[in-house]
Structures are given as C-alpha cells and as structure tokens.
Amino acid sequence: MSLESKKTETELDIEELKTLLETAKRKKVKDLLGINLRKLETELITLKEEIGRTETRLKGSNEDKPEAKTEVKRAPESQLKDYSWDQSENYVKLYLTGLSNLATINQDNVKVSFTDQSLNVRIENLNGKTLLFNINKTCHKISPSKSHFKVKSDYLVVFLGKHNPGSNWSHITYAEKCAADAKKSVDTKMDESGDPSAGLMNMMKKLYDEGDDEMKRTIAKAWTEGQQKKNPDFDL
C-alpha cells in the first residue's frame, strides 16, 4: 500500500473514531477510543512527514535529470529517537548512541545547529544512511554560542549550553515538561465531577489539541504507557 493510500485510510479511520467517540456513553469506552484516536492522529502526522520527504526527493531528482549520468544517489534518511542525557552546572549533555563508524566518516558530514530553544542534528552517509535528530523546543532556553558537540568512536555528544547556568532541568523537551506538569496538577485537584482521572484526561486533551507535532507524539506515548502500566493486559 502506498503512503498516500495509508494516509487516506488513516484519515477515514480517524473520522470514524471521532463519530464513535461522540456517541459513546461509558467512560472506559471513551478512554479507549480517545487513546486510539490520538495514536492514529500521531501516525497521520508521521505519514504526512514521510510523504513530504518523498515529494522533496522526487522534486530534486526531476531537477537533476539533465545531469542523470553524474547524479549521486542519496542515502535514505532515518530518525534517531533514542538518547540519554545528564547535566552539569553549565551544560545539558545529550548522548546519541549506536552510531558505529561515526569517527571514520568525514567530520563535515556531521552537522549540528542550535537556536535558543531548539536543536537539529544531521549525520550524512553513515553506514549508507543519513541520520536525523531534532528537538523542536527544549525544556528551557539554551545558549547557542556556548553549545557544541563532540564526535566519539560510536556515539555523538551534544553539549547544550544552559542559558541560566546552575539551573536544574527536569526534562529535555518542553512537551515532556508540560505532560509531567499536567499529571502533577491533577494529583491535587479534581474536576467538577470529583473524578481525578477525568481531570487528567481533560488537561491532557487540552495540551494535545493546542500542542505542536512533537507535543502530540509525547502525550500519545505517555498516555499509552500509563494505561499499560495501570492494566498489564491493556492492548491497543
């Protein structure tokens, strides 16, 4: 099935789930429908991004047709999602691991850019792939002029210079911080029905509806993991 077909099917599934959610009566049913709806919306975002990248590659290929004989084959792109981190008084350090042969490639192939609250990493032609990692909005502001990176044998260390040295970061991304703050506030406050779980759902829904793509992915992931911890037999 093509990406466009998957996108169309996913959009139809989302519309049907929304209809079911509007007619559902029982809270547990609404919760399950809501979780699946958010999961599909996240999948739709990913599909749209993939379609956009494909269209960009095709456009570039068409523009290069006169030079077809000398065209350089582009390495497929892949997102790096897993990382670890720690912090010191002046820096938050991100460790992007599993990058075998990183130290052997041309160092110009490792491109890292910073703004006062975002990070973009692009590693070109590593083991036949171009690897991407980005944070659209960090938990707190950073200092681009103090930020830098170091290439190791099989991992990359990114140093985010703290805008306020000595401050303590509880999370890396702003989306993660918002999700955690929402959960904390529900611990001490119920909604009008007196049901704290309903209050959490309302708050998470508000954050989800108002958030960007990164916020949506973070909340959908946190919600699903929370349900699985609450009920080990829970399965989407």
PDB file of N, CA and C in Angstrom, residues 56-107:
ATOM      1  N   THR A  56       9.902  15.833  -1.742  1.00  0.00           N
ATOM      2  CA  THR A  56      11.110  16.655  -1.860  1.00  0.00           C
ATOM      3  C   THR A  56      12.199  15.919  -2.623  1.00  0.00           C
ATOM      4  N   ARG A  57      12.355  14.613  -2.310  1.00  0.00           N
ATOM      5  CA  ARG A  57      13.368  13.819  -3.010  1.00  0.00           C
ATOM      6  C   ARG A  57      13.034  13.685  -4.498  1.00  0.00           C
ATOM      7  N   LEU A  58      11.732  13.466  -4.802  1.00  0.00           N
ATOM      8  CA  LEU A  58      11.324  13.327  -6.196  1.00  0.00           C
ATOM      9  C   LEU A  58      11.537  14.625  -6.968  1.00  0.00           C
ATOM     10  N   LYS A  59      11.240  15.755  -6.297  1.00  0.00           N
ATOM     11  CA  LYS A  59      11.423  17.054  -6.944  1.00  0.00           C
ATOM     12  C   LYS A  59      12.894  17.277  -7.264  1.00  0.00           C
ATOM     13  N   GLY A  60      13.754  16.937  -6.293  1.00  0.00           N
ATOM     14  CA  GLY A  60      15.193  17.090  -6.507  1.00  0.00           C
ATOM     15  C   GLY A  60      15.688  16.194  -7.623  1.00  0.00           C
ATOM     16  N   SER A  61      15.104  14.982  -7.702  1.00  0.00           N
ATOM     17  CA  SER A  61      15.503  14.036  -8.743  1.00  0.00           C
ATOM     18  C   SER A  61      15.131  14.558 -10.124  1.00  0.00           C
ATOM     19  N   ASN A  62      13.924  15.161 -10.231  1.00  0.00           N
ATOM     20  CA  ASN A  62      13.473  15.691 -11.509  1.00  0.00           C
ATOM     21  C   ASN A  62      14.330  16.870 -11.959  1.00  0.00           C
ATOM     22  N   GLU A  63      14.734  17.709 -10.987  1.00  0.00           N
ATOM     23  CA  GLU A  63      15.544  18.876 -11.321  1.00  0.00           C
ATOM     24  C   GLU A  63      16.938  18.463 -11.799  1.00  0.00           C
ATOM     25  N   ASP A  64      17.383  17.289 -11.340  1.00  0.00           N
ATOM     26  CA  ASP A  64      18.727  16.831 -11.689  1.00  0.00           C
ATOM     27  C   ASP A  64      18.768  15.951 -12.942  1.00  0.00           C
ATOM     28  N   LYS A  65      17.631  15.787 -13.636  1.00  0.00           N
ATOM     29  CA  LYS A  65      17.585  14.886 -14.787  1.00  0.00           C
ATOM     30  C   LYS A  65      18.638  15.180 -15.848  1.00  0.00           C
ATOM     31  N   PRO A  66      18.915  16.473 -16.196  1.00  0.00           N
ATOM     32  CA  PRO A  66      19.946  16.720 -17.212  1.00  0.00           C
ATOM     33  C   PRO A  66      21.310  16.184 -16.810  1.00  0.00           C
ATOM     34  N   GLU A  67      21.545  16.017 -15.511  1.00  0.00           N
ATOM     35  CA  GLU A  67      22.824  15.521 -15.019  1.00  0.00           C
ATOM     36  C   GLU A  67      22.688  14.074 -14.543  1.00  0.00           C
ATOM     37  N   ALA A  68      21.766  13.341 -15.145  1.00  0.00           N
ATOM     38  CA  ALA A  68      21.457  11.987 -14.679  1.00  0.00           C
ATOM     39  C   ALA A  68      22.687  11.097 -14.626  1.00  0.00           C
ATOM     40  N   LYS A  69      23.631  11.277 -15.561  1.00  0.00           N
ATOM     41  CA  LYS A  69      24.796  10.409 -15.608  1.00  0.00           C
ATOM     42  C   LYS A  69      25.712  10.598 -14.419  1.00  0.00           C
ATOM     43  N   THR A  70      25.694  11.829 -13.841  1.00  0.00           N
ATOM     44  CA  THR A  70      26.598  12.114 -12.722  1.00  0.00           C
ATOM     45  C   THR A  70      25.840  12.254 -11.400  1.00  0.00           C
ATOM     46  N   GLU A  71      24.545  11.917 -11.401  1.00  0.00           N
ATOM     47  CA  GLU A  71      23.733  12.082 -10.197  1.00  0.00           C
ATOM     48  C   GLU A  71      24.245  11.165  -9.081  1.00  0.00           C
ATOM     49  N   VAL A  72      24.380  11.745  -7.900  1.00  0.00           N
ATOM     50  CA  VAL A  72      24.813  10.982  -6.734  1.00  0.00           C
ATOM     51  C   VAL A  72      23.581  10.430  -6.016  1.00  0.00           C
ATOM     52  N   LYS A  73      23.582   9.137  -5.793  1.00  0.00           N
ATOM     53  CA  LYS A  73      22.444   8.505  -5.138  1.00  0.00           C
ATOM     54  C   LYS A  73      22.354   8.969  -3.691  1.00  0.00           C
ATOM     55  N   ARG A  74      21.190   9.448  -3.281  1.00  0.00           N
ATOM     56  CA  ARG A  74      21.008   9.948  -1.921  1.00  0.00           C
ATOM     57  C   ARG A  74      20.806   8.805  -0.940  1.00  0.00           C
ATOM     58  N   ALA A  75      21.441   8.952   0.195  1.00  0.00           N
ATOM     59  CA  ALA A  75      21.278   7.938   1.242  1.00  0.00           C
ATOM     60  C   ALA A  75      19.901   8.085   1.874  1.00  0.00           C
ATOM     61  N   PRO A  76      19.228   6.981   2.195  1.00  0.00           N
ATOM     62  CA  PRO A  76      17.915   7.071   2.853  1.00  0.00           C
ATOM     63  C   PRO A  76      18.045   7.736   4.222  1.00  0.00           C
ATOM     64  N   GLU A  77      17.011   8.493   4.595  1.00  0.00           N
ATOM     65  CA  GLU A  77      17.023   9.200   5.870  1.00  0.00           C
ATOM     66  C   GLU A  77      16.320   8.387   6.951  1.00  0.00           C
ATOM     67  N   SER A  78      16.827   8.489   8.156  1.00  0.00           N
ATOM     68  CA  SER A  78      16.252   7.762   9.289  1.00  0.00           C
ATOM     69  C   SER A  78      16.326   8.643  10.528  1.00  0.00           C
ATOM     70  N   GLN A  79      15.251   8.638  11.322  1.00  0.00           N
ATOM     71  CA  GLN A  79      15.193   9.454  12.533  1.00  0.00           C
ATOM     72  C   GLN A  79      15.822   8.728  13.711  1.00  0.00           C
ATOM     73  N   LEU A  80      16.682   9.429  14.443  1.00  0.00           N
ATOM     74  CA  LEU A  80      17.212   8.922  15.706  1.00  0.00           C
ATOM     75  C   LEU A  80      16.263   9.344  16.817  1.00  0.00           C
ATOM     76  N   LYS A  81      15.708   8.368  17.539  1.00  0.00           N
ATOM     77  CA  LYS A  81      14.719   8.691  18.564  1.00  0.00           C
ATOM     78  C   LYS A  81      15.225   8.435  19.985  1.00  0.00           C
ATOM     79  N   ASP A  82      16.173   7.527  20.128  1.00  0.00           N
ATOM     80  CA  ASP A  82      16.642   7.165  21.462  1.00  0.00           C
ATOM     81  C   ASP A  82      17.897   7.943  21.835  1.00  0.00           C
ATOM     82  N   TYR A  83      17.909   8.429  23.059  1.00  0.00           N
ATOM     83  CA  TYR A  83      19.073   9.144  23.556  1.00  0.00           C
ATOM     84  C   TYR A  83      19.068   9.091  25.079  1.00  0.00           C
ATOM     85  N   SER A  84      20.210   9.371  25.666  1.00  0.00           N
ATOM     86  CA  SER A  84      20.299   9.525  27.116  1.00  0.00           C
ATOM     87  C   SER A  84      20.867  10.915  27.389  1.00  0.00           C
ATOM     88  N   TRP A  85      20.759  11.357  28.632  1.00  0.00           N
ATOM     89  CA  TRP A  85      21.253  12.696  28.932  1.00  0.00           C
ATOM     90  C   TRP A  85      21.609  12.840  30.399  1.00  0.00           C
ATOM     91  N   ASP A  86      22.467  13.792  30.673  1.00  0.00           N
ATOM     92  CA  ASP A  86      22.727  14.217  32.042  1.00  0.00           C
ATOM     93  C   ASP A  86      23.060  15.702  31.996  1.00  0.00           C
ATOM     94  N   GLN A  87      23.378  16.278  33.137  1.00  0.00           N
ATOM     95  CA  GLN A  87      23.625  17.714  33.160  1.00  0.00           C
ATOM     96  C   GLN A  87      24.678  18.079  34.195  1.00  0.00           C
ATOM     97  N   SER A  88      25.322  19.200  33.951  1.00  0.00           N
ATOM     98  CA  SER A  88      26.264  19.776  34.891  1.00  0.00           C
ATOM     99  C   SER A  88      25.787  21.196  35.172  1.00  0.00           C
ATOM    100  N   GLU A  89      26.599  21.968  35.826  1.00  0.00           N
ATOM    101  CA  GLU A  89      26.176  23.332  36.166  1.00  0.00           C
ATOM    102  C   GLU A  89      25.969  24.180  34.915  1.00  0.00           C
ATOM    103  N   ASN A  90      26.787  23.941  33.894  1.00  0.00           N
ATOM    104  CA  ASN A  90      26.744  24.805  32.714  1.00  0.00           C
ATOM    105  C   ASN A  90      26.155  24.163  31.459  1.00  0.00           C
ATOM    106  N   TYR A  91      26.046  22.822  31.460  1.00  0.00           N
ATOM    107  CA  TYR A  91      25.601  22.147  30.243  1.00  0.00           C
ATOM    108  C   TYR A  91      24.585  21.047  30.517  1.00  0.00           C
ATOM    109  N   VAL A  92      23.739  20.816  29.512  1.00  0.00           N
ATOM    110  CA  VAL A  92      22.934  19.601  29.434  1.00  0.00           C
ATOM    111  C   VAL A  92      23.548  18.789  28.307  1.00  0.00           C
ATOM    112  N   LYS A  93      23.927  17.535  28.606  1.00  0.00           N
ATOM    113  CA  LYS A  93      24.640  16.717  27.625  1.00  0.00           C
ATOM    114  C   LYS A  93      23.725  15.609  27.093  1.00  0.00           C
ATOM    115  N   LEU A  94      23.611  15.551  25.770  1.00  0.00           N
ATOM    116  CA  LEU A  94      22.831  14.507  25.101  1.00  0.00           C
ATOM    117  C   LEU A  94      23.790  13.499  24.490  1.00  0.00           C
ATOM    118  N   TYR A  95      23.469  12.202  24.657  1.00  0.00           N
ATOM    119  CA  TYR A  95      24.295  11.142  24.106  1.00  0.00           C
ATOM    120  C   TYR A  95      23.482  10.385  23.048  1.00  0.00           C
ATOM    121  N   LEU A  96      23.870  10.547  21.791  1.00  0.00           N
ATOM    122  CA  LEU A  96      23.237   9.808  20.696  1.00  0.00           C
ATOM    123  C   LEU A  96      24.121   8.595  20.412  1.00  0.00           C
ATOM    124  N   THR A  97      23.633   7.417  20.766  1.00  0.00           N
ATOM    125  CA  THR A  97      24.461   6.212  20.730  1.00  0.00           C
ATOM    126  C   THR A  97      24.106   5.293  19.559  1.00  0.00           C
ATOM    127  N   GLY A  98      24.866   4.206  19.462  1.00  0.00           N
ATOM    128  CA  GLY A  98      24.617   3.223  18.402  1.00  0.00           C
ATOM    129  C   GLY A  98      25.053   3.686  17.033  1.00  0.00           C
ATOM    130  N   LEU A  99      26.018   4.626  16.978  1.00  0.00           N
ATOM    131  CA  LEU A  99      26.467   5.189  15.702  1.00  0.00           C
ATOM    132  C   LEU A  99      27.825   4.590  15.319  1.00  0.00           C
ATOM    133  N   SER A 100      27.822   3.322  14.995  1.00  0.00           N
ATOM    134  CA  SER A 100      29.072   2.648  14.668  1.00  0.00           C
ATOM    135  C   SER A 100      29.754   3.306  13.470  1.00  0.00           C
ATOM    136  N   ASN A 101      31.081   3.402  13.536  1.00  0.00           N
ATOM    137  CA  ASN A 101      31.920   4.000  12.491  1.00  0.00           C
ATOM    138  C   ASN A 101      31.782   5.515  12.391  1.00  0.00           C
ATOM    139  N   LEU A 102      31.201   6.147  13.397  1.00  0.00           N
ATOM    140  CA  LEU A 102      30.991   7.594  13.331  1.00  0.00           C
ATOM    141  C   LEU A 102      32.318   8.343  13.180  1.00  0.00           C
ATOM    142  N   ALA A 103      33.336   7.902  13.895  1.00  0.00           N
ATOM    143  CA  ALA A 103      34.612   8.615  13.870  1.00  0.00           C
ATOM    144  C   ALA A 103      35.348   8.456  12.537  1.00  0.00           C
ATOM    145  N   THR A 104      34.895   7.527  11.683  1.00  0.00           N
ATOM    146  CA  THR A 104      35.612   7.264  10.431  1.00  0.00           C
ATOM    147  C   THR A 104      35.095   8.105   9.259  1.00  0.00           C
ATOM    148  N   ILE A 105      33.920   8.725   9.391  1.00  0.00           N
ATOM    149  CA  ILE A 105      33.380   9.494   8.272  1.00  0.00           C
ATOM    150  C   ILE A 105      33.954  10.914   8.281  1.00  0.00           C
ATOM    151  N   ASN A 106      33.788  11.594   7.174  1.00  0.00           N
ATOM    152  CA  ASN A 106      34.214  12.992   7.077  1.00  0.00           C
ATOM    153  C   ASN A 106      33.463  13.818   8.128  1.00  0.00           C
ATOM    154  N   GLN A 107      34.216  14.549   8.930  1.00  0.00           N
ATOM    155  CA  GLN A 107      33.580  15.309  10.010  1.00  0.00           C
ATOM    156  C   GLN A 107      32.627  16.392   9.501  1.00  0.00           C
TER     157      GLN A 107
END
